[in-house]
């Protein structure tokens, strides 16, 4: 964690497959160039970090509804265009596999191996009623202040 | 307005409630850290700055149509996902209130109190036929050149 | 290409008329201020660079489908809001013309004249089956590494 490393931060606000893939490709590329990389997952972007199985936790009514309506993890996301009731994401995944491109779950795993810091926005978790047990292991929990601390030191800051 | 202050700029292009909230949370956070913050509202983002009452101004036919079709201010915005004919924004507002999170109008007020510079893009105003009387008080009016001037001095530059 | 020039980079991920116009207005503004500007066109953003006529190239089945479904160039793009089956883009174009604003094809031409570097993302071309013959002349072809190289030197980096 040297202070001389280049830094890159990404706010991942969107919960769509194509945007999440773009975010993780940029993050992994920057990490490969030895940047210190942070992805701050907020709002719908938090869905990317959800485990794909149903986790039994105590929730209020509205939080339960949100939990059911929102996609459960990287495998379930829709895309931002040409979704066609789920056909679009299938086509994208098919074509990525055919070209030996990493899938989103693989991109996330690679990011974690490369030390990309994945931060779940605690304010969003609170609002949408998401709990730590429902999210992937190995992530950090923080608010917008932590993001801003990293961003003020970084040259490349993107909002996706 | 010291030259040594960190600077943050946001282009708010989107006119959706969730994205506008994200923009103002980041802006208010950066201002709390003593950054000089600019939000440049352009295209649909300009709707965030509209007053919620109908303002009587002279307009051409197309400008009148745009004025009617676009949401009139922060209270009227839809969200980027799960809009469900207006139910989505209601749920979001309900859940924010329940958690004592600031509403968008409160976030805008806080931003203005903290000295966040809100700039309405004059080119967009011209195109969509929006006039100064229709927008909130205390904002500035400028073009993309003013934004670029601020952005070139800033470390954190986001497009939302 | 002096090293002392300010640098600006834009990732154009979105393939919508309004977002593409915003990207090129910012890019042209920055170029006018003597910034070195790169637009990295990836995912749907690549459609902005397509030639508007059908180009006869050999393609697989899925690539042919993608090619048919996606808009063929700057004149055919939809907008991100109020699309109304094509009426929205017509209204926007009409109102831009009325106000003597440059159209997207004109903005692209101006960007090329000003030396804005337009890079087509080769990974996306591969995935969507787009070939160099189908894209505008005078653009460069590279991957995310080239983008990151430019972004790490730039102060203004936007994802649109």
Short mmCIF file of C-alpha atoms in Angstrom, two decimals, chain A residues 6 18-19 21-22 25-26 29-30 33 35 79-82 84 91-92 94-96 98-99 101 155-160, chain C residues 11 13-16 19 43-44 62-63 65-66 69-70 123 126-128 144-145 147-148 151-155 157-159:
data_model
loop_
_atom_site.label_atom_id
_atom_site.label_comp_id
_atom_site.label_asym_id
_atom_site.label_seq_id
_atom_site.Cartn_x
_atom_site.Cartn_y
_atom_site.Cartn_z
CA UNK A 6 -1.08 5.43 -8.87
CA UNK A 18 -22.71 -4.76 -19.10
CA UNK A 19 -21.77 -1.80 -16.89
CA UNK A 21 -18.33 -5.94 -16.67
CA UNK A 22 -16.94 -2.62 -17.93
CA UNK A 25 -12.39 -4.83 -16.81
CA UNK A 26 -11.12 -1.30 -16.12
CA UNK A 29 -6.59 -3.49 -16.08
CA UNK A 30 -5.59 -0.74 -13.66
CA UNK A 33 -0.68 -1.75 -14.13
CA UNK A 35 -2.58 0.92 -9.54
CA UNK A 79 -28.26 -5.46 -19.25
CA UNK A 80 -28.77 -1.76 -19.94
CA UNK A 81 -29.94 -2.24 -23.55
CA UNK A 82 -31.52 -4.98 -25.66
CA UNK A 84 -35.38 -8.71 -24.38
CA UNK A 91 -26.50 -13.70 -25.75
CA UNK A 92 -23.83 -11.54 -24.11
CA UNK A 94 -22.69 -16.80 -24.77
CA UNK A 95 -20.61 -14.53 -26.94
CA UNK A 96 -18.18 -13.80 -24.08
CA UNK A 98 -17.18 -18.16 -27.16
CA UNK A 99 -14.41 -15.53 -27.19
CA UNK A 101 -13.61 -13.57 -22.19
CA UNK A 155 -6.02 10.39 -10.82
CA UNK A 156 -8.58 8.16 -12.51
CA UNK A 157 -12.01 8.46 -10.87
CA UNK A 158 -15.02 7.10 -12.73
CA UNK A 159 -18.74 6.92 -11.98
CA UNK A 160 -20.34 3.96 -13.73
CA UNK C 11 -14.90 6.35 -22.01
CA UNK C 13 -19.84 3.23 -23.13
CA UNK C 14 -23.37 4.41 -23.94
CA UNK C 15 -24.77 4.27 -27.43
CA UNK C 16 -27.44 6.91 -27.00
CA UNK C 19 -24.97 10.91 -24.21
CA UNK C 43 -19.63 -1.56 -25.68
CA UNK C 44 -22.66 0.30 -27.12
CA UNK C 62 -24.76 -14.21 -33.70
CA UNK C 63 -22.50 -11.39 -34.90
CA UNK C 65 -27.81 -10.55 -35.38
CA UNK C 66 -25.93 -8.08 -33.18
CA UNK C 69 -30.05 -5.07 -33.87
CA UNK C 70 -27.62 -2.29 -33.06
CA UNK C 123 -12.34 -6.36 -27.31
CA UNK C 126 -14.39 -8.88 -31.23
CA UNK C 127 -17.38 -9.65 -29.00
CA UNK C 128 -19.98 -7.89 -31.13
CA UNK C 144 -8.32 -1.02 -22.33
CA UNK C 145 -4.56 -0.85 -21.64
CA UNK C 147 -7.06 3.85 -22.49
CA UNK C 148 -5.56 3.41 -19.02
CA UNK C 151 -6.15 8.19 -18.33
CA UNK C 152 -3.28 7.86 -15.86
CA UNK C 153 -1.75 11.01 -17.40
CA UNK C 154 -5.01 12.95 -17.55
CA UNK C 155 -6.77 15.10 -14.99
CA UNK C 157 -11.43 11.33 -16.91
CA UNK C 158 -15.11 10.68 -17.51
CA UNK C 159 -17.20 7.55 -18.07
#
